[in-house]
């Protein structure tokens, strides 16, 4: 990742600013698409709030720090000496450039997978805040209201320990109404709850984004 300060000292090289421009647009669309498809009941204002909570300089800089992106930056001597590798503005710009580069190299699917792996947990946490509800909560509320009982989940797993996949089925009122898969029990339950909620509520929502990353708690379940 070539910062403009480095390019000023090494003429003939292009900075990552054009990739930042592209990555910013791709990032915004990936997050917007995921929120729109995954949370059909959230109004526009709340969707915008959740998006703003992850598509911002602070969140992107934190992700860049987590993956050690600062060490790979090409900075001018002055910028480097002044702590440029830790500056949120530089780190967030570099993160956008990486997303833009992945989009050019691998297209939408590759870029969407990267964004969700890096920011998926933050998106889910933001949507589960005030006004947000995950599908297990929705299904539980619906089941309790209509059938006066809670959903029941059953699990199976397959594959080697390092790449295990979980399958969950959920039953309501004695009938299996949802099935889902994921990289952890919790993700599989969420997918099953989504299908069950859509079936029982009459909603049908397409979803083409990748699995969100596992949280530390989910990894313990895996």
XYZ file of N, CA and C in Angstrom:
666
model
N 0.839 -1.183 0.000
C 0.000 0.000 0.000
C 0.885 1.248 0.000
N 0.835 1.986 -1.051
C 1.707 3.155 -1.209
C 0.974 4.434 -0.824
N 1.394 5.053 0.267
C 0.823 6.321 0.697
C 1.399 7.445 -0.162
N 0.637 8.510 -0.301
C 1.086 9.600 -1.177
C 2.395 10.219 -0.686
N 2.672 10.145 0.614
C 3.930 10.702 1.130
C 5.130 9.925 0.594
N 4.967 8.629 0.415
C 6.048 7.811 -0.155
C 6.209 8.109 -1.639
N 5.093 8.248 -2.334
C 5.139 8.526 -3.776
C 5.796 9.872 -4.059
N 5.642 10.821 -3.127
C 6.274 12.127 -3.310
C 7.792 12.016 -3.234
N 8.277 11.037 -2.479
C 9.717 10.843 -2.336
C 10.285 9.885 -3.378
N 9.407 9.087 -3.965
C 9.840 8.112 -4.977
C 9.032 8.371 -6.244
N 9.419 9.341 -7.041
C 8.651 9.723 -8.236
C 8.427 8.543 -9.182
N 7.289 8.626 -9.872
C 6.972 7.592 -10.850
C 6.086 6.494 -10.323
N 5.725 6.557 -9.046
C 4.846 5.554 -8.449
C 3.490 6.165 -8.131
N 2.460 5.353 -8.213
C 1.105 5.801 -7.922
C 0.720 5.434 -6.496
N 0.022 6.338 -5.835
C -0.449 6.060 -4.479
C -1.687 5.171 -4.543
N -2.152 4.768 -3.377
C -3.334 3.896 -3.325
C -4.645 4.678 -3.286
N -4.602 5.982 -3.589
C -5.798 6.808 -3.441
C -6.932 6.385 -4.368
N -6.625 5.964 -5.589
C -7.692 5.519 -6.492
C -8.346 4.236 -5.967
N -7.529 3.349 -5.406
C -8.086 2.134 -4.815
C -8.932 2.461 -3.588
N -8.519 3.480 -2.829
C -9.322 3.926 -1.685
C -10.703 4.374 -2.156
N -10.726 5.138 -3.219
C -11.985 5.638 -3.776
C -12.910 4.485 -4.147
N -12.358 3.492 -4.826
C -13.153 2.335 -5.227
C -13.557 1.507 -4.014
N -12.613 1.262 -3.122
C -12.897 0.441 -1.949
C -13.963 1.038 -1.060
N -13.971 2.352 -0.942
C -14.993 3.027 -0.141
C -16.384 2.732 -0.688
N -16.533 2.780 -2.004
C -17.829 2.509 -2.630
C -18.227 1.045 -2.478
N -17.274 0.138 -2.679
C -17.564 -1.295 -2.554
C -17.956 -1.630 -1.124
N -17.208 -1.114 -0.161
C -17.503 -1.353 1.249
C -18.914 -0.911 1.596
N -19.260 0.307 1.195
C -20.591 0.814 1.504
C -21.692 -0.037 0.911
N -21.501 -0.505 -0.326
C -22.539 -1.309 -0.977
C -22.648 -2.693 -0.352
N -21.513 -3.312 -0.006
C -21.556 -4.639 0.619
C -22.322 -4.579 1.936
N -21.999 -3.601 2.763
C -22.666 -3.477 4.055
C -24.140 -3.142 3.867
N -24.443 -2.238 2.947
C -25.833 -1.867 2.685
C -26.632 -3.061 2.189
N -26.072 -3.821 1.260
C -26.750 -4.999 0.719
C -27.020 -6.021 1.821
N -26.016 -6.270 2.662
C -26.182 -7.242 3.743
C -27.275 -6.801 4.708
N -27.256 -5.544 5.114
C -28.260 -5.043 6.051
C -29.658 -5.092 5.448
N -29.783 -4.697 4.196
C -31.096 -4.667 3.542
C -31.705 -6.055 3.473
N -30.894 -7.044 3.123
C -31.405 -8.397 2.958
C -31.604 -9.120 4.290
N -30.795 -8.809 5.273
C -30.797 -9.570 6.516
C -31.765 -9.020 7.554
N -32.029 -7.725 7.522
C -32.890 -7.110 8.532
C -34.061 -6.398 7.854
N -35.048 -7.156 7.376
C -36.150 -6.579 6.604
C -37.074 -5.676 7.410
N -37.036 -5.789 8.730
C -37.943 -4.994 9.547
C -37.340 -3.676 10.026
N -36.049 -3.496 9.836
C -35.428 -2.256 10.289
C -35.734 -1.125 9.308
N -36.212 0.011 9.801
C -36.483 1.147 8.914
C -35.192 1.772 8.409
N -35.338 2.634 7.420
C -34.170 3.223 6.760
C -33.251 3.927 7.743
N -33.822 4.647 8.689
C -32.996 5.384 9.633
C -32.098 4.489 10.464
N -32.642 3.367 10.930
C -31.846 2.448 11.744
C -30.826 1.692 10.897
N -31.202 1.357 9.662
C -30.231 0.735 8.761
C -29.039 1.668 8.547
N -29.328 2.947 8.362
C -28.260 3.926 8.148
C -27.370 4.046 9.380
N -27.973 3.963 10.569
C -27.190 4.049 11.803
C -26.246 2.865 11.941
N -26.756 1.664 11.644
C -25.910 0.474 11.743
C -24.764 0.565 10.737
N -25.088 0.973 9.516
C -24.042 1.106 8.497
C -22.986 2.115 8.935
N -23.430 3.233 9.476
C -22.490 4.265 9.905
C -21.603 3.790 11.054
N -22.094 2.815 11.830
C -21.315 2.322 12.966
C -20.131 1.465 12.533
N -20.143 0.983 11.293
C -19.037 0.144 10.808
C -18.308 0.762 9.620
N -18.983 1.589 8.850
C -18.333 2.245 7.709
C -17.874 3.624 8.163
N -16.796 3.643 8.902
C -16.239 4.892 9.401
C -14.752 4.715 9.679
N -14.075 5.812 9.863
C -12.622 5.784 10.034
C -12.195 4.949 11.233
N -12.898 5.099 12.354
C -12.509 4.392 13.574
C -12.591 2.884 13.405
N -13.724 2.401 12.893
C -13.910 0.955 12.730
C -12.899 0.377 11.748
N -12.687 1.065 10.633
C -11.745 0.562 9.632
C -10.312 0.574 10.161
N -9.963 1.601 10.922
C -8.619 1.661 11.493
C -8.408 0.529 12.498
N -9.437 0.216 13.274
C -9.329 -0.883 14.239
C -9.108 -2.211 13.522
N -9.849 -2.423 12.440
C -9.679 -3.655 11.665
C -8.276 -3.716 11.070
N -7.813 -2.592 10.539
C -6.466 -2.546 9.962
C -5.411 -2.894 11.009
N -5.600 -2.410 12.230
C -4.668 -2.735 13.310
C -4.725 -4.217 13.645
N -5.932 -4.773 13.657
C -6.102 -6.184 14.003
C -5.362 -7.104 13.033
N -5.320 -6.727 11.766
C -4.663 -7.592 10.774
C -3.224 -7.156 10.489
N -2.757 -6.148 11.220
C -1.370 -5.711 11.068
C -1.065 -5.010 9.767
N -2.038 -4.275 9.233
C -1.856 -3.638 7.934
C -0.813 -2.530 7.969
N -0.661 -1.885 9.113
C 0.273 -0.771 9.210
C 1.695 -1.137 8.834
N 2.081 -2.367 9.132
C 3.452 -2.801 8.842
C 3.725 -2.898 7.349
N 2.675 -3.003 6.545
C 2.841 -3.173 5.100
C 2.728 -1.868 4.321
N 2.564 -0.752 5.013
C 2.397 0.528 4.331
C 3.738 1.092 3.875
N 3.735 1.680 2.702
C 4.887 2.427 2.208
C 4.644 3.896 2.524
N 5.417 4.430 3.459
C 5.240 5.807 3.904
C 6.498 6.617 3.644
N 6.301 7.913 3.453
C 7.443 8.806 3.358
C 8.181 8.845 4.688
N 9.441 9.239 4.667
C 10.252 9.222 5.887
C 9.648 10.088 6.988
N 9.170 11.260 6.613
C 8.582 12.144 7.611
C 7.308 11.574 8.209
N 6.446 11.040 7.345
C 5.188 10.454 7.814
C 5.451 9.243 8.697
N 6.409 8.440 8.307
C 6.750 7.256 9.090
C 7.292 7.654 10.460
N 8.151 8.657 10.478
C 8.760 9.103 11.735
C 7.737 9.706 12.686
N 6.656 10.255 12.140
C 5.631 10.891 12.977
C 4.541 9.913 13.412
N 4.772 8.619 13.207
C 3.799 7.619 13.654
C 2.685 7.357 12.673
N 2.964 7.536 11.395
C 1.928 7.359 10.380
C 1.322 5.970 10.341
N 2.085 4.964 10.743
C 1.569 3.589 10.690
C 0.476 3.333 11.724
N 0.344 4.249 12.679
C -0.702 4.103 13.690
C -1.812 5.143 13.540
N -1.711 6.015 12.555
C -2.727 7.058 12.389
C -4.019 6.457 11.839
N -5.158 6.686 12.521
C -6.433 6.123 12.056
C -6.781 6.508 10.623
N -6.497 7.748 10.240
C -6.862 8.185 8.889
C -6.089 7.406 7.831
N -4.805 7.172 8.073
C -3.987 6.428 7.112
C -4.383 4.957 7.093
N -4.628 4.387 8.267
C -5.006 2.971 8.340
C -6.357 2.717 7.681
N -7.314 3.607 7.924
C -8.643 3.402 7.336
C -8.594 3.548 5.817
N -7.814 4.503 5.330
C -7.657 4.656 3.882
C -7.022 3.409 3.270
N -6.022 2.866 3.956
C -5.355 1.662 3.454
C -6.314 0.478 3.433
N -7.186 0.399 4.437
C -8.156 -0.691 4.476
C -9.110 -0.595 3.292
N -9.546 0.603 2.971
C -10.400 0.795 1.800
C -9.664 0.409 0.523
N -8.378 0.730 0.451
C -7.594 0.378 -0.734
C -7.491 -1.131 -0.899
N -7.336 -1.848 0.210
C -7.285 -3.310 0.146
C -8.598 -3.863 -0.393
N -9.705 -3.339 0.097
C -11.016 -3.791 -0.378
C -11.162 -3.514 -1.869
N -10.722 -2.334 -2.296
C -10.778 -2.004 -3.717
C -9.931 -2.937 -4.555
N -8.747 -3.276 -4.057
C -7.856 -4.176 -4.795
C -8.445 -5.578 -4.897
N -9.046 -6.046 -3.814
C -9.671 -7.375 -3.833
C -10.840 -7.395 -4.810
N -11.586 -6.298 -4.859
C -12.707 -6.216 -5.808
C -12.209 -6.299 -7.249
N -11.147 -5.583 -7.565
C -10.600 -5.619 -8.925
C -10.080 -7.009 -9.263
N -9.421 -7.633 -8.313
C -8.791 -8.932 -8.566
C -9.796 -10.080 -8.566
N -10.757 -10.055 -7.642
C -11.656 -11.204 -7.487
C -13.125 -10.925 -7.696
N -13.493 -9.661 -7.913
C -14.888 -9.345 -8.151
C -15.697 -9.198 -6.870
N -17.017 -9.114 -7.068
C -17.938 -8.839 -5.960
C -17.875 -9.894 -4.868
N -17.912 -11.161 -5.222
C -17.957 -12.220 -4.217
C -16.737 -12.175 -3.305
N -15.565 -11.994 -3.889
C -14.341 -11.947 -3.084
C -14.338 -10.729 -2.167
N -14.767 -9.589 -2.688
C -14.795 -8.375 -1.874
C -15.822 -8.492 -0.759
N -17.001 -9.054 -1.077
C -18.040 -9.216 -0.058
C -17.580 -10.159 1.043
N -16.906 -11.237 0.659
C -16.403 -12.179 1.664
C -15.385 -11.502 2.576
N -14.489 -10.720 2.004
C -13.492 -10.014 2.809
C -14.156 -9.052 3.786
N -15.083 -8.246 3.289
C -15.755 -7.266 4.144
C -16.479 -7.952 5.291
N -17.189 -9.040 4.995
C -17.943 -9.719 6.040
C -17.025 -10.402 7.045
N -15.913 -10.914 6.599
C -14.974 -11.541 7.537
C -14.348 -10.497 8.460
N -14.107 -9.318 7.939
C -13.477 -8.275 8.737
C -14.470 -7.498 9.593
N -15.670 -7.275 9.070
C -16.622 -6.391 9.740
C -17.927 -7.067 10.134
N -18.094 -8.350 9.781
C -19.367 -9.021 10.036
C -19.800 -8.986 11.481
N -18.871 -9.232 12.388
C -19.215 -9.239 13.811
C -19.680 -7.860 14.263
N -19.028 -6.818 13.794
C -19.428 -5.455 14.154
C -20.806 -5.124 13.597
N -21.098 -5.593 12.383
C -22.412 -5.342 11.783
C -23.504 -5.995 12.613
N -23.302 -7.256 12.981
C -24.297 -7.984 13.759
C -24.507 -7.320 15.115
N -23.421 -6.901 15.756
C -23.535 -6.236 17.048
C -24.298 -4.921 16.916
N -24.023 -4.184 15.837
C -24.722 -2.929 15.629
C -26.205 -3.124 15.388
N -26.558 -4.145 14.613
C -27.965 -4.411 14.309
C -28.710 -4.957 15.511
N -28.001 -5.574 16.447
C -28.646 -6.134 17.629
C -28.812 -5.098 18.727
N -28.405 -3.858 18.455
C -28.566 -2.794 19.427
C -30.006 -2.313 19.448
N -30.238 -1.089 19.944
C -31.599 -0.561 19.997
C -32.296 -0.652 18.649
N -33.426 -1.325 18.621
C -34.198 -1.470 17.392
C -33.803 -2.645 16.545
N -32.706 -3.341 16.882
C -32.261 -4.474 16.085
C -32.556 -5.780 16.784
N -32.874 -6.827 16.036
C -33.175 -8.137 16.609
C -32.614 -9.214 15.700
N -31.926 -10.207 16.292
C -31.472 -11.329 15.496
C -32.643 -12.278 15.263
N -32.465 -13.241 14.345
C -33.574 -14.109 13.961
C -33.957 -15.101 15.052
N -33.040 -15.504 15.910
C -33.413 -16.372 17.024
C -34.365 -15.644 17.960
N -34.087 -14.373 18.204
C -34.974 -13.584 19.057
C -36.332 -13.404 18.398
N -36.336 -13.109 17.104
C -37.609 -12.944 16.389
C -38.439 -14.217 16.452
N -37.777 -15.358 16.185
C -38.501 -16.626 16.187
C -39.019 -16.950 17.578
N -38.217 -16.696 18.588
C -38.650 -16.963 19.958
C -39.875 -16.132 20.311
N -39.859 -14.858 19.945
C -41.004 -13.990 20.223
C -42.244 -14.460 19.473
N -42.068 -14.845 18.196
C -43.197 -15.309 17.390
C -43.760 -16.614 17.933
N -42.884 -17.550 18.280
C -43.320 -18.848 18.786
C -44.048 -18.707 20.114
N -43.528 -17.859 20.985
C -44.169 -17.661 22.283
C -45.532 -16.999 22.131
N -45.630 -16.080 21.198
C -46.885 -15.357 21.008
C -47.960 -16.230 20.371
N -47.577 -17.029 19.377
C -48.561 -17.805 18.617
C -48.811 -19.181 19.225
N -47.730 -19.849 19.684
C -47.868 -21.235 20.140
C -47.656 -21.401 21.642
N -47.306 -20.323 22.313
C -47.080 -20.366 23.758
C -45.995 -21.379 24.128
N -44.966 -21.484 23.313
C -43.831 -22.352 23.614
C -42.594 -21.812 22.916
N -41.430 -22.304 23.333
C -40.175 -21.850 22.752
C -39.694 -22.810 21.670
N -38.948 -22.326 20.693
C -38.392 -23.198 19.649
C -37.399 -24.191 20.249
N -37.261 -25.344 19.601
C -36.309 -26.369 20.032
C -35.296 -26.597 18.907
N -34.014 -26.582 19.247
C -32.947 -26.726 18.261
C -32.240 -28.073 18.407
N -31.872 -28.655 17.263
C -31.119 -29.907 17.230
C -29.923 -29.704 16.294
N -28.761 -30.294 16.652
C -27.529 -30.040 15.904
C -26.864 -31.322 15.433
N -26.193 -31.224 14.296
C -25.266 -32.252 13.838
C -24.061 -31.518 13.264
N -22.906 -32.168 13.263
C -21.705 -31.546 12.706
C -21.017 -32.527 11.775
N -20.230 -31.988 10.874
C -19.499 -32.821 9.931
C -18.228 -32.111 9.504
N -17.288 -32.894 8.988
C -16.027 -32.335 8.518
C -14.946 -32.410 9.575
N -13.687 -32.189 9.182
C -12.564 -32.227 10.125
C -12.643 -31.079 11.119
N -11.925 -31.212 12.226
C -11.993 -30.211 13.286
C -11.611 -28.818 12.800
N -10.647 -28.738 11.871
C -10.194 -27.421 11.425
C -11.146 -26.781 10.413
N -12.102 -27.541 9.903
C -13.056 -26.997 8.923
C -14.441 -27.587 9.156
N -14.830 -27.655 10.401
C -16.106 -28.288 10.744
C -17.274 -27.388 10.360
N -18.337 -28.005 9.877
C -19.584 -27.314 9.564
C -20.682 -27.884 10.451
N -21.556 -27.015 10.896
C -22.657 -27.432 11.752
C -23.983 -27.267 11.017
N -24.884 -28.189 11.277
C -26.239 -28.103 10.741
C -27.209 -28.090 11.914
N -28.161 -27.201 11.860
C -29.164 -27.097 12.918
C -30.556 -27.159 12.314
N -31.454 -27.816 13.009
C -32.870 -27.782 12.658
C -33.616 -27.224 13.856
N -34.694 -26.535 13.590
C -35.481 -25.958 14.670
C -36.934 -26.376 14.507
N -37.546 -26.755 15.617
C -38.940 -27.200 15.621
C -39.779 -26.249 16.455
N -40.969 -25.989 15.965
C -41.936 -25.164 16.675
C -43.263 -25.900 16.675
N -43.864 -26.021 17.828
C -45.146 -26.722 17.951
C -45.048 -28.160 17.441
N -43.887 -28.792 17.671
C -43.696 -30.183 17.291
C -43.377 -30.418 15.832
N -43.188 -29.370 15.053
C -42.924 -29.511 13.621
C -41.612 -28.830 13.247
N -40.772 -29.519 12.456
C -39.526 -28.922 11.978
C -39.852 -27.847 10.947
N -39.450 -26.632 11.223
C -39.813 -25.514 10.349
C -38.602 -24.756 9.807
N -37.401 -25.157 10.189
C -36.228 -24.447 9.698
C -34.971 -25.283 9.781
N -34.083 -25.076 8.828
C -32.795 -25.769 8.786
C -31.734 -24.770 8.355
N -30.547 -24.872 8.943
C -29.478 -23.953 8.573
C -28.113 -24.544 8.822
N -27.101 -23.980 8.170
C -25.724 -24.420 8.327
C -24.849 -23.230 8.698
N -23.705 -23.525 9.315
C -22.772 -22.474 9.678
C -21.478 -23.042 10.191
N -20.517 -22.152 10.457
C -19.214 -22.583 10.951
C -19.188 -22.739 12.467
N -20.307 -22.462 13.118
C -20.455 -22.677 14.550
C -21.909 -23.044 14.817
N -22.175 -23.559 16.014
C -23.551 -23.900 16.368
C -24.435 -22.658 16.332
N -23.895 -21.548 16.819
C -24.702 -20.330 16.868
C -25.057 -19.836 15.469
N -24.105 -19.901 14.542
C -24.407 -19.473 13.176
C -25.427 -20.398 12.532
N -25.303 -21.711 12.783
C -26.269 -22.660 12.227
C -27.654 -22.407 12.801
N -27.725 -22.120 14.091
C -29.014 -21.828 14.717
C -29.626 -20.560 14.141
N -28.798 -19.545 13.911
C -29.319 -18.310 13.332
C -29.895 -18.560 11.941
N -29.189 -19.363 11.139
C -29.674 -19.659 9.791
C -30.977 -20.448 9.844
N -31.058 -21.414 10.766
C -32.285 -22.201 10.910
C -33.426 -21.325 11.406
N -33.123 -20.444 12.350
C -34.151 -19.549 12.885
C -34.651 -18.596 11.812
N -33.755 -18.150 10.948
C -34.158 -17.268 9.844
C -35.163 -17.964 8.943
N -34.842 -19.209 8.534
C -35.747 -19.950 7.651
C -37.088 -20.195 8.325
N -37.044 -20.552 9.606
C -38.287 -20.803 10.336
C -39.108 -19.528 10.477
N -38.427 -18.424 10.788
C -39.144 -17.159 10.950
C -39.791 -16.734 9.640
N -39.055 -16.891 8.534
C -39.610 -16.540 7.231
C -40.819 -17.407 6.906
N -40.733 -18.707 7.231
C -41.842 -19.623 6.947
C -43.077 -19.262 7.760
N -42.892 -19.061 9.049
C -44.027 -18.811 9.931
C -44.608 -17.413 9.770
N -43.760 -16.455 9.365
C -44.245 -15.083 9.220
C -44.677 -14.771 7.795
N -44.376 -15.696 6.862
C -44.762 -15.491 5.471
C -43.780 -14.674 4.675
N -42.605 -14.354 5.248
C -41.596 -13.557 4.536
C -40.650 -14.472 3.780
N -40.128 -13.985 2.669
C -39.119 -14.715 1.905
C -38.028 -13.726 1.515
N -36.839 -13.892 2.060
C -35.785 -12.903 1.884
C -34.537 -13.532 1.301
N -34.132 -13.189 0.064
C -32.903 -13.746 -0.507
C -31.686 -13.204 0.216
N -30.670 -14.023 0.329
C -29.436 -13.598 0.967
C -28.261 -14.210 0.240
N -27.360 -13.366 -0.261
C -26.249 -13.878 -1.052
C -24.896 -13.552 -0.444
N -24.878 -13.048 0.796
C -23.613 -12.683 1.412
C -23.012 -13.855 2.153
N -21.687 -13.862 2.387
C -21.034 -14.981 3.050
C -21.361 -15.044 4.528
N -20.991 -16.169 5.157
C -21.131 -16.295 6.594
C -20.336 -15.196 7.271
N -20.894 -14.580 8.340
C -20.099 -13.641 9.111
C -19.035 -14.393 9.888
N -17.997 -13.705 10.339
C -16.945 -14.386 11.077
C -17.435 -14.858 12.424
N -16.799 -15.919 12.951
C -17.160 -16.414 14.262
C -16.594 -15.501 15.341
N -17.388 -15.262 16.374
C -16.895 -14.551 17.533
C -16.104 -15.523 18.389
N -15.431 -15.008 19.421
C -14.666 -15.881 20.309
C -15.581 -16.892 20.985
N -16.795 -16.450 21.365
C -17.735 -17.361 22.013
C -18.182 -18.460 21.063
N -18.388 -18.101 19.789
C -18.803 -19.097 18.806
C -17.696 -20.102 18.547
N -16.442 -19.636 18.553
C -15.334 -20.555 18.342
C -15.257 -21.580 19.464
N -15.662 -21.165 20.686
C -15.677 -22.109 21.800
C -16.722 -23.192 21.589
N -17.825 -22.831 20.903
C -18.888 -23.797 20.631
C -18.508 -24.752 19.524
N -17.612 -24.300 18.634
C -17.269 -25.096 17.453
C -16.533 -26.377 17.832
